[in-house]
PDB file of N, CA and C in Angstrom:
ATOM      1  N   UNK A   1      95.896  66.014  89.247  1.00  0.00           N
ATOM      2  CA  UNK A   1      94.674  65.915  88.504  1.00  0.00           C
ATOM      3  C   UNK A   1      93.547  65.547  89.471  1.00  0.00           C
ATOM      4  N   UNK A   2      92.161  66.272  89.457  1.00  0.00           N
ATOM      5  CA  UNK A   2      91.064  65.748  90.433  1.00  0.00           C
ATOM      6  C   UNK A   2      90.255  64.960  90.004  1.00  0.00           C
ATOM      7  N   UNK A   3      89.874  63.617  90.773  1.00  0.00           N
ATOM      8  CA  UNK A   3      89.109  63.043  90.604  1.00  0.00           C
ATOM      9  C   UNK A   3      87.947  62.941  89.933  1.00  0.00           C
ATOM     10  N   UNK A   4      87.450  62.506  88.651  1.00  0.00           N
ATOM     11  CA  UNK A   4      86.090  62.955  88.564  1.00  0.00           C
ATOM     12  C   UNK A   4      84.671  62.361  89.325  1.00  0.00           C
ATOM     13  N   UNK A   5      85.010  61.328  90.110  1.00  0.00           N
ATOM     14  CA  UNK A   5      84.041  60.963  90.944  1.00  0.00           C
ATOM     15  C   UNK A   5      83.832  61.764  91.898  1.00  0.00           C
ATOM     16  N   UNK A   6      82.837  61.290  93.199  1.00  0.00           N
ATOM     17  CA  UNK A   6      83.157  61.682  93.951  1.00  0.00           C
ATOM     18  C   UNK A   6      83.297  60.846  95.262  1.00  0.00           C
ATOM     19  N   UNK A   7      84.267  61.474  96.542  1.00  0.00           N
ATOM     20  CA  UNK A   7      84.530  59.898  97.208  1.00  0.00           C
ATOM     21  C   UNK A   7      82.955  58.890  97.807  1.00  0.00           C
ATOM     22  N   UNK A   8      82.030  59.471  98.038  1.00  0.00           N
ATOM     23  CA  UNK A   8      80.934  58.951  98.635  1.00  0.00           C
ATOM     24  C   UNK A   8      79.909  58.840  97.573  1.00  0.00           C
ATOM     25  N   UNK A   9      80.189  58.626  96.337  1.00  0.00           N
ATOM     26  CA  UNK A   9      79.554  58.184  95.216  1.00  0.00           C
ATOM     27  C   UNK A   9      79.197  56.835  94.605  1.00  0.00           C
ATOM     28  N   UNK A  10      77.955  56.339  94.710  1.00  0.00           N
ATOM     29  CA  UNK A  10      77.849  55.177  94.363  1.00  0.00           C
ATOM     30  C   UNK A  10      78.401  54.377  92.696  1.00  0.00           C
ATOM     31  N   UNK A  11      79.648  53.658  92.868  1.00  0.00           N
ATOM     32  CA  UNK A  11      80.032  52.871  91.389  1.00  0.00           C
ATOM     33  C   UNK A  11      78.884  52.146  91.291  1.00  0.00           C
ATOM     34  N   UNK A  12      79.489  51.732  89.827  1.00  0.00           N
ATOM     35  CA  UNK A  12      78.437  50.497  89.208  1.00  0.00           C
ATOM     36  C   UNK A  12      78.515  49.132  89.974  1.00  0.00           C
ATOM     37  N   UNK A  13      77.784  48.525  90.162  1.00  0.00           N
ATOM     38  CA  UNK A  13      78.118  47.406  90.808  1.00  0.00           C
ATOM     39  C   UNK A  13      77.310  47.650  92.399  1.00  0.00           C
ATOM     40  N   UNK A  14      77.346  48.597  93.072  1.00  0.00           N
ATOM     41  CA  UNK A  14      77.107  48.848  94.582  1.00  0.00           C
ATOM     42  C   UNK A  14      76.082  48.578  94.683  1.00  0.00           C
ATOM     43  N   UNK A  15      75.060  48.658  93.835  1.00  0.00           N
ATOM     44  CA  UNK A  15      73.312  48.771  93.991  1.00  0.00           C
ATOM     45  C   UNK A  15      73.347  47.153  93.818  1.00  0.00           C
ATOM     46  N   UNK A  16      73.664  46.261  93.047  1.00  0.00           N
ATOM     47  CA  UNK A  16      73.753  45.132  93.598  1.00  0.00           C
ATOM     48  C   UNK A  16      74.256  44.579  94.671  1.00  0.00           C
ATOM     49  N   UNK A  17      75.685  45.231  95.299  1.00  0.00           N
ATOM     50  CA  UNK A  17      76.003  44.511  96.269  1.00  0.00           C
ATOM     51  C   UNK A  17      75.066  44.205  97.463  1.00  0.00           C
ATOM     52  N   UNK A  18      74.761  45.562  97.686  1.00  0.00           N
ATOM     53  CA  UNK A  18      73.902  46.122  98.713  1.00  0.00           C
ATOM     54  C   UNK A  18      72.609  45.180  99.104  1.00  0.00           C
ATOM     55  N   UNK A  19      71.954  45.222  97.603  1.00  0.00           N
ATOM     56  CA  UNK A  19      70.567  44.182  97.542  1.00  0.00           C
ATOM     57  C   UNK A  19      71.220  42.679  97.809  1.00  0.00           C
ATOM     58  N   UNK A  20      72.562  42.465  97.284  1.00  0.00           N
ATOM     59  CA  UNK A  20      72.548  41.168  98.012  1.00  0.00           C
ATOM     60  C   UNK A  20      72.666  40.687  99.347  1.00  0.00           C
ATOM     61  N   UNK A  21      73.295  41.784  99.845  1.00  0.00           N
ATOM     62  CA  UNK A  21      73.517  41.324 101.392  1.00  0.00           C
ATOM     63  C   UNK A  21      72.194  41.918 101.984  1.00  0.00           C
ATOM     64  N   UNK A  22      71.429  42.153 101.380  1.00  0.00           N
ATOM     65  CA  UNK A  22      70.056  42.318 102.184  1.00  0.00           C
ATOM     66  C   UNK A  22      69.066  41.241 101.939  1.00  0.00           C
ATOM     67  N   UNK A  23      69.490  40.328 101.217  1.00  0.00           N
ATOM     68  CA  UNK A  23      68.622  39.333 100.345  1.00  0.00           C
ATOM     69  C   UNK A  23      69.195  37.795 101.330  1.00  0.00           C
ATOM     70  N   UNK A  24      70.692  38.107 101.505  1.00  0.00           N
ATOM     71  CA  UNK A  24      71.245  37.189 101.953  1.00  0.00           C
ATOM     72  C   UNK A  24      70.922  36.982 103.822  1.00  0.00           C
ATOM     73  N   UNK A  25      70.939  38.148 104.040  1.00  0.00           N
ATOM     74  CA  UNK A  25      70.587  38.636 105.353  1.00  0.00           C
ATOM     75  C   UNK A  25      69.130  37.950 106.230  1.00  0.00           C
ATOM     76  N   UNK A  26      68.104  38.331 104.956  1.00  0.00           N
ATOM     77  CA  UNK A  26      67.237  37.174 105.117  1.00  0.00           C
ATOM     78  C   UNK A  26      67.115  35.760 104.847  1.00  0.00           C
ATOM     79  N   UNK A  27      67.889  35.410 104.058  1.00  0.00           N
ATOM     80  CA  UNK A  27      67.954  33.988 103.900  1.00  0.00           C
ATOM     81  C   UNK A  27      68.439  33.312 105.101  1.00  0.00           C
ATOM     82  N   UNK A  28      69.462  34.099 105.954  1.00  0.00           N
ATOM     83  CA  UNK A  28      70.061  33.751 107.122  1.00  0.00           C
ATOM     84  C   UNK A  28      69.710  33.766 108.294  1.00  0.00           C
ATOM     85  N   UNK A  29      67.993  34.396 108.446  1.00  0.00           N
ATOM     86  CA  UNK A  29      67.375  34.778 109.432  1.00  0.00           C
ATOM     87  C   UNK A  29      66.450  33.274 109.163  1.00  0.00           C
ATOM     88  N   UNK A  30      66.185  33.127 107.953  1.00  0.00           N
ATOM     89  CA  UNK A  30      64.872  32.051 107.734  1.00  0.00           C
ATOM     90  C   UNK A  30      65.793  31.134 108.062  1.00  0.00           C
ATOM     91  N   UNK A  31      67.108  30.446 107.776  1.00  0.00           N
ATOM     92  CA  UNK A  31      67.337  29.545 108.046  1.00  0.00           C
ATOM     93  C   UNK A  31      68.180  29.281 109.676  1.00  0.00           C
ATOM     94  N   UNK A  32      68.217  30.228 110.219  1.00  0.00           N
ATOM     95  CA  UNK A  32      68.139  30.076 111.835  1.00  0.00           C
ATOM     96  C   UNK A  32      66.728  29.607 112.474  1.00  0.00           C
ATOM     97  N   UNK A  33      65.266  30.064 111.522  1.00  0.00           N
ATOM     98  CA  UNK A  33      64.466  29.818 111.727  1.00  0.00           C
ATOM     99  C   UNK A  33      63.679  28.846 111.838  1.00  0.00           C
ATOM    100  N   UNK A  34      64.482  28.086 110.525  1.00  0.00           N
ATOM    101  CA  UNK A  34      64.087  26.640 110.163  1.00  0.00           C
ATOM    102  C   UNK A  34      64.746  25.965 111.132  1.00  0.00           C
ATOM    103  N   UNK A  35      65.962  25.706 111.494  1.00  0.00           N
ATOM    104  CA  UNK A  35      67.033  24.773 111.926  1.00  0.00           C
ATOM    105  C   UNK A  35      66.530  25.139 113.567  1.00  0.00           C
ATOM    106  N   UNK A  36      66.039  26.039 114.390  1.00  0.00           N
ATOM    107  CA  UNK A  36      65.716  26.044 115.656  1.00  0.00           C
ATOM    108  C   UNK A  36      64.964  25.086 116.007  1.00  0.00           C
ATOM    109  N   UNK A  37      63.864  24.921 115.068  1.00  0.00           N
ATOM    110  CA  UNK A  37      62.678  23.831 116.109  1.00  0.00           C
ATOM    111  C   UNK A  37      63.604  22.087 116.184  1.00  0.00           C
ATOM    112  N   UNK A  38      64.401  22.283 115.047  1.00  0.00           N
ATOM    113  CA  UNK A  38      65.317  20.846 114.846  1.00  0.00           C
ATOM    114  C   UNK A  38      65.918  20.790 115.952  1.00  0.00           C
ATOM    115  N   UNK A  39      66.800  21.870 116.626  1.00  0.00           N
ATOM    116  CA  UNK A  39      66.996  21.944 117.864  1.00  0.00           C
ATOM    117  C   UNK A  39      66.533  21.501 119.363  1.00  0.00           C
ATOM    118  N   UNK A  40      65.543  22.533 118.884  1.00  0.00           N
ATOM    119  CA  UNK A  40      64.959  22.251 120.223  1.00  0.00           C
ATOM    120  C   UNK A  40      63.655  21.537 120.498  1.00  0.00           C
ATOM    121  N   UNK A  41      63.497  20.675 119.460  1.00  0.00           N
ATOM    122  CA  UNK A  41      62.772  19.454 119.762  1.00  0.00           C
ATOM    123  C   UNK A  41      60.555  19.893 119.260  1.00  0.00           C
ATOM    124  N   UNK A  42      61.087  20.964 118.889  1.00  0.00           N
ATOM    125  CA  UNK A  42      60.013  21.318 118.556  1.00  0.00           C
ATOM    126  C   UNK A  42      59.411  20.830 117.354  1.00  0.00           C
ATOM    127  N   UNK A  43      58.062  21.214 116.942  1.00  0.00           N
ATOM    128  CA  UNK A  43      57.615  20.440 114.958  1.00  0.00           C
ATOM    129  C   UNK A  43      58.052  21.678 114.295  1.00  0.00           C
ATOM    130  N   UNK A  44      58.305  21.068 113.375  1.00  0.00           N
ATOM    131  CA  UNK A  44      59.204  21.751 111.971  1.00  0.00           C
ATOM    132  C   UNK A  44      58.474  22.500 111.506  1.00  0.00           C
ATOM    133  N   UNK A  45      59.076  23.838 110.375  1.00  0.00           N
ATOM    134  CA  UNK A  45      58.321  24.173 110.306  1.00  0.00           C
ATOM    135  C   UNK A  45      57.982  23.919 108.672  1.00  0.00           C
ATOM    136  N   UNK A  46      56.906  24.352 107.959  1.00  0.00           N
ATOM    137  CA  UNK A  46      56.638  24.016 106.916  1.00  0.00           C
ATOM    138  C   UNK A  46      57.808  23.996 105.933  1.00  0.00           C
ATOM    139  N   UNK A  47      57.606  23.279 104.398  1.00  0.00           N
ATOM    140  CA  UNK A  47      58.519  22.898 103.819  1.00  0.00           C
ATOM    141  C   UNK A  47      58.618  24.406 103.131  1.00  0.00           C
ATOM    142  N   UNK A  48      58.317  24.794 103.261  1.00  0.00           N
ATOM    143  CA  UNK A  48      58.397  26.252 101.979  1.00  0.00           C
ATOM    144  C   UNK A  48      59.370  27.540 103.027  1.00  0.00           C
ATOM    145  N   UNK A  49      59.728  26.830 104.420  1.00  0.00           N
ATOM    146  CA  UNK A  49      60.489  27.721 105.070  1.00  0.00           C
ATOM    147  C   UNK A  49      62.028  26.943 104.747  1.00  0.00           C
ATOM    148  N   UNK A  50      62.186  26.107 104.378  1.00  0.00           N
ATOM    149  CA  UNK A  50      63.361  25.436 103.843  1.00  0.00           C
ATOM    150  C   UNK A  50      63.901  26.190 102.579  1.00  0.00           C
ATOM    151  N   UNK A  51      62.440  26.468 101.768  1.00  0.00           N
ATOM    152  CA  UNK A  51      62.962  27.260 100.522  1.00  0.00           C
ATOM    153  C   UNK A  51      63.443  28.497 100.612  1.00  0.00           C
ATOM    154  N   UNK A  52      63.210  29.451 101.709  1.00  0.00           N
ATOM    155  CA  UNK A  52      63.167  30.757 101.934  1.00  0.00           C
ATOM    156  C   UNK A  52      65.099  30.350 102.260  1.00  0.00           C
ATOM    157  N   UNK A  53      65.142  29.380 102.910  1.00  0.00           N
ATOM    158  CA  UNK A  53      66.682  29.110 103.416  1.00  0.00           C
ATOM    159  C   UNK A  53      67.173  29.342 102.077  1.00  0.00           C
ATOM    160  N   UNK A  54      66.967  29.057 101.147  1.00  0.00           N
ATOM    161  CA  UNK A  54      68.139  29.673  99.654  1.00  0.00           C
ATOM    162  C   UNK A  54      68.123  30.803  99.249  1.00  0.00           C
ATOM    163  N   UNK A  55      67.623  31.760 100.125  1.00  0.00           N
ATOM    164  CA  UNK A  55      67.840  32.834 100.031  1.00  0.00           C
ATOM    165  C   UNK A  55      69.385  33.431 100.290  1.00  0.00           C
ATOM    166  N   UNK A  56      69.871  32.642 100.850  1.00  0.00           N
ATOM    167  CA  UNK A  56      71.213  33.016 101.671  1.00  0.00           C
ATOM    168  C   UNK A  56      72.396  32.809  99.569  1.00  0.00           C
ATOM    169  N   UNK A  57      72.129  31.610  99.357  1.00  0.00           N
ATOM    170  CA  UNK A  57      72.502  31.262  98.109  1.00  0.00           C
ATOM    171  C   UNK A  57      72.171  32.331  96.719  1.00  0.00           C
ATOM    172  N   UNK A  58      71.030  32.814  97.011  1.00  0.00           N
ATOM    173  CA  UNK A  58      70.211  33.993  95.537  1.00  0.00           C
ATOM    174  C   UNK A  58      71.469  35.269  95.776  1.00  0.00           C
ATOM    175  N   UNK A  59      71.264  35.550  97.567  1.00  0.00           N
ATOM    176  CA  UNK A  59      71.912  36.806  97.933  1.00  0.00           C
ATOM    177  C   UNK A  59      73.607  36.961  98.023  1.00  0.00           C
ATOM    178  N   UNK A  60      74.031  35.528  97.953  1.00  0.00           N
ATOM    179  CA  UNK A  60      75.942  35.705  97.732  1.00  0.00           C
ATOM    180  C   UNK A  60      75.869  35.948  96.502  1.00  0.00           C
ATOM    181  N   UNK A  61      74.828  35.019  95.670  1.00  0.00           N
ATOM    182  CA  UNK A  61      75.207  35.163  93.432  1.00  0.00           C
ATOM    183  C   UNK A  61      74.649  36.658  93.283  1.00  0.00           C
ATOM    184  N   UNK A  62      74.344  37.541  93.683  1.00  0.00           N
ATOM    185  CA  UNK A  62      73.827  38.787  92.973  1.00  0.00           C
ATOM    186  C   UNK A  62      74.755  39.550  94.015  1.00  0.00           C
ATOM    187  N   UNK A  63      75.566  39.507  95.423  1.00  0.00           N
ATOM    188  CA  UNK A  63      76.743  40.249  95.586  1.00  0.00           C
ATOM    189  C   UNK A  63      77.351  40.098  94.900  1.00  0.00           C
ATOM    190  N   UNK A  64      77.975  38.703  94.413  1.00  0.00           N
ATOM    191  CA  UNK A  64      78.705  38.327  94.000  1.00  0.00           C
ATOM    192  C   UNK A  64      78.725  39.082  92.262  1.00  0.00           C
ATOM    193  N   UNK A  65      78.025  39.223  91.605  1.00  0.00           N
ATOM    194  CA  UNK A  65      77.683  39.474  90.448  1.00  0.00           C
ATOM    195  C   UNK A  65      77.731  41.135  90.548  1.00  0.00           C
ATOM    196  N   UNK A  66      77.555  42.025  91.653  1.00  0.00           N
ATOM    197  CA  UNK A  66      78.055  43.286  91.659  1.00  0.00           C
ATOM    198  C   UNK A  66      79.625  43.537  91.478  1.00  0.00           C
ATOM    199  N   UNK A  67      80.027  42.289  92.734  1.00  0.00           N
ATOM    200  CA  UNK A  67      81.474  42.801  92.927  1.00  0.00           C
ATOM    201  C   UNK A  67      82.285  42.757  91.080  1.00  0.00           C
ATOM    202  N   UNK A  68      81.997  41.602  90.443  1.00  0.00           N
ATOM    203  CA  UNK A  68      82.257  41.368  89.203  1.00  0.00           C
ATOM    204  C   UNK A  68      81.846  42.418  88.320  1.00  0.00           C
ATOM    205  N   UNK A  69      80.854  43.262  88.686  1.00  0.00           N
ATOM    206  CA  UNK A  69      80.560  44.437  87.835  1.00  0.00           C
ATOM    207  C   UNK A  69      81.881  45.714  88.190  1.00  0.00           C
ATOM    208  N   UNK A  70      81.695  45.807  89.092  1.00  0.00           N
ATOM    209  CA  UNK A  70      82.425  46.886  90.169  1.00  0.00           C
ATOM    210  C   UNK A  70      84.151  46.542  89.562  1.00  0.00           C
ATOM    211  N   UNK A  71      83.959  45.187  89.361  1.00  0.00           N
ATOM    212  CA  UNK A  71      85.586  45.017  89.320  1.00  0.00           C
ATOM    213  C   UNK A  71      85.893  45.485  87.234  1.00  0.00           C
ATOM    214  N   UNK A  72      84.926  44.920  86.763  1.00  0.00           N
ATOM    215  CA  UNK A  72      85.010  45.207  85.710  1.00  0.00           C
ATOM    216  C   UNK A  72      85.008  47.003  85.009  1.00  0.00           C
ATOM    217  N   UNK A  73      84.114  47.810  85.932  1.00  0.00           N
ATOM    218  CA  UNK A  73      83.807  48.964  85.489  1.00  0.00           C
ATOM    219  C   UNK A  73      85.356  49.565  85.727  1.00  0.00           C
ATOM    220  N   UNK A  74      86.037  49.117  86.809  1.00  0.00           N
ATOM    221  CA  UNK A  74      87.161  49.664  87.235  1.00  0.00           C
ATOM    222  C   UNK A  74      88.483  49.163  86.396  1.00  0.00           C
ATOM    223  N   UNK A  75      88.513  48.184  85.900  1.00  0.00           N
ATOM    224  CA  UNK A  75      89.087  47.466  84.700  1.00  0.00           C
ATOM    225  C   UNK A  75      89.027  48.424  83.431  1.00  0.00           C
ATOM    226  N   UNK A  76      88.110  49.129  82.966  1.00  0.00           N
ATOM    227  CA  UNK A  76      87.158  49.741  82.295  1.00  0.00           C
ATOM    228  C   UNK A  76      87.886  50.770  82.211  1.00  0.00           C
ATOM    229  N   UNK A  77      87.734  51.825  83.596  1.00  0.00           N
ATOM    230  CA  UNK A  77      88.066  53.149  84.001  1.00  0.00           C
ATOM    231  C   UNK A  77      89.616  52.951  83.714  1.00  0.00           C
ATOM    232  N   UNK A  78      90.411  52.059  84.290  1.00  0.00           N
ATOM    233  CA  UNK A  78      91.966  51.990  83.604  1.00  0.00           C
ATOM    234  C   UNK A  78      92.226  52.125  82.381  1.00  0.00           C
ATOM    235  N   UNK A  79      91.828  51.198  81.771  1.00  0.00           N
ATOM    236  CA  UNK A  79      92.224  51.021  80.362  1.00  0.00           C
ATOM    237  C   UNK A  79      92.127  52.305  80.142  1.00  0.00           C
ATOM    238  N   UNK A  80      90.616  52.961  80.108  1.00  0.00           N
ATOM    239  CA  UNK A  80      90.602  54.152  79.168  1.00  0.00           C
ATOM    240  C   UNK A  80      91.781  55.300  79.702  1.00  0.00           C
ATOM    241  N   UNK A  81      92.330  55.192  81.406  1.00  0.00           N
ATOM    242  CA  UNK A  81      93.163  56.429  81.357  1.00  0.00           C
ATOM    243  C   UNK A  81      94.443  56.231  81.002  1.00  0.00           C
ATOM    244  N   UNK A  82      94.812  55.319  80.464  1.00  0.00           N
ATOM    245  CA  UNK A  82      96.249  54.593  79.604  1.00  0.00           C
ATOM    246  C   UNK A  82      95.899  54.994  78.161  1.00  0.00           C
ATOM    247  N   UNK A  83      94.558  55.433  77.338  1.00  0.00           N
ATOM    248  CA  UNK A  83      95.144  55.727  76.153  1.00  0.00           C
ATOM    249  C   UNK A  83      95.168  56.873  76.021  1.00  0.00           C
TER     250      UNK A  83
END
């Protein structure tokens, strides 16, 4: 029987993953950013670059919330080829 997808076809769920690790990606850049001057003895930088650091946190909960889609749609796709 052939597939009805196709293999390089985006599931449900992917368009979130994607945005999260791009969301997270920056959160991880700002907070190398923040934590350097702590380092190296330099002045800090403003408090609102601390906030950008939870970006890393926004961008695991909305991967995270794809993969749970992705896992569910596929949960989904079973059931229905069992009845």
């Amino acid at each position: 029987m052939r597939e009805k997808t196709q293999a390089n076809s985006a599931g449900p769920g992917d368009g979130l993953i994607r945005a999260g690790a791009v969301v997270f990606f920056i959160g991880a850049v700002a907070t190398l950013v923040t934590v350097a001057p702590l380092f190296l003895g330099a002045k800090p930088f403003p408090t609102y670059m601390f906030g950008l650091s939870m970006l890393m946190a926004v961008g695991f909960l909305v991967a995270g919330a794809g993969v749970l889609r992705s896992v569910a749609a596929g949960r989904r796709q079973a059931r229905d080829a069992t009845r």
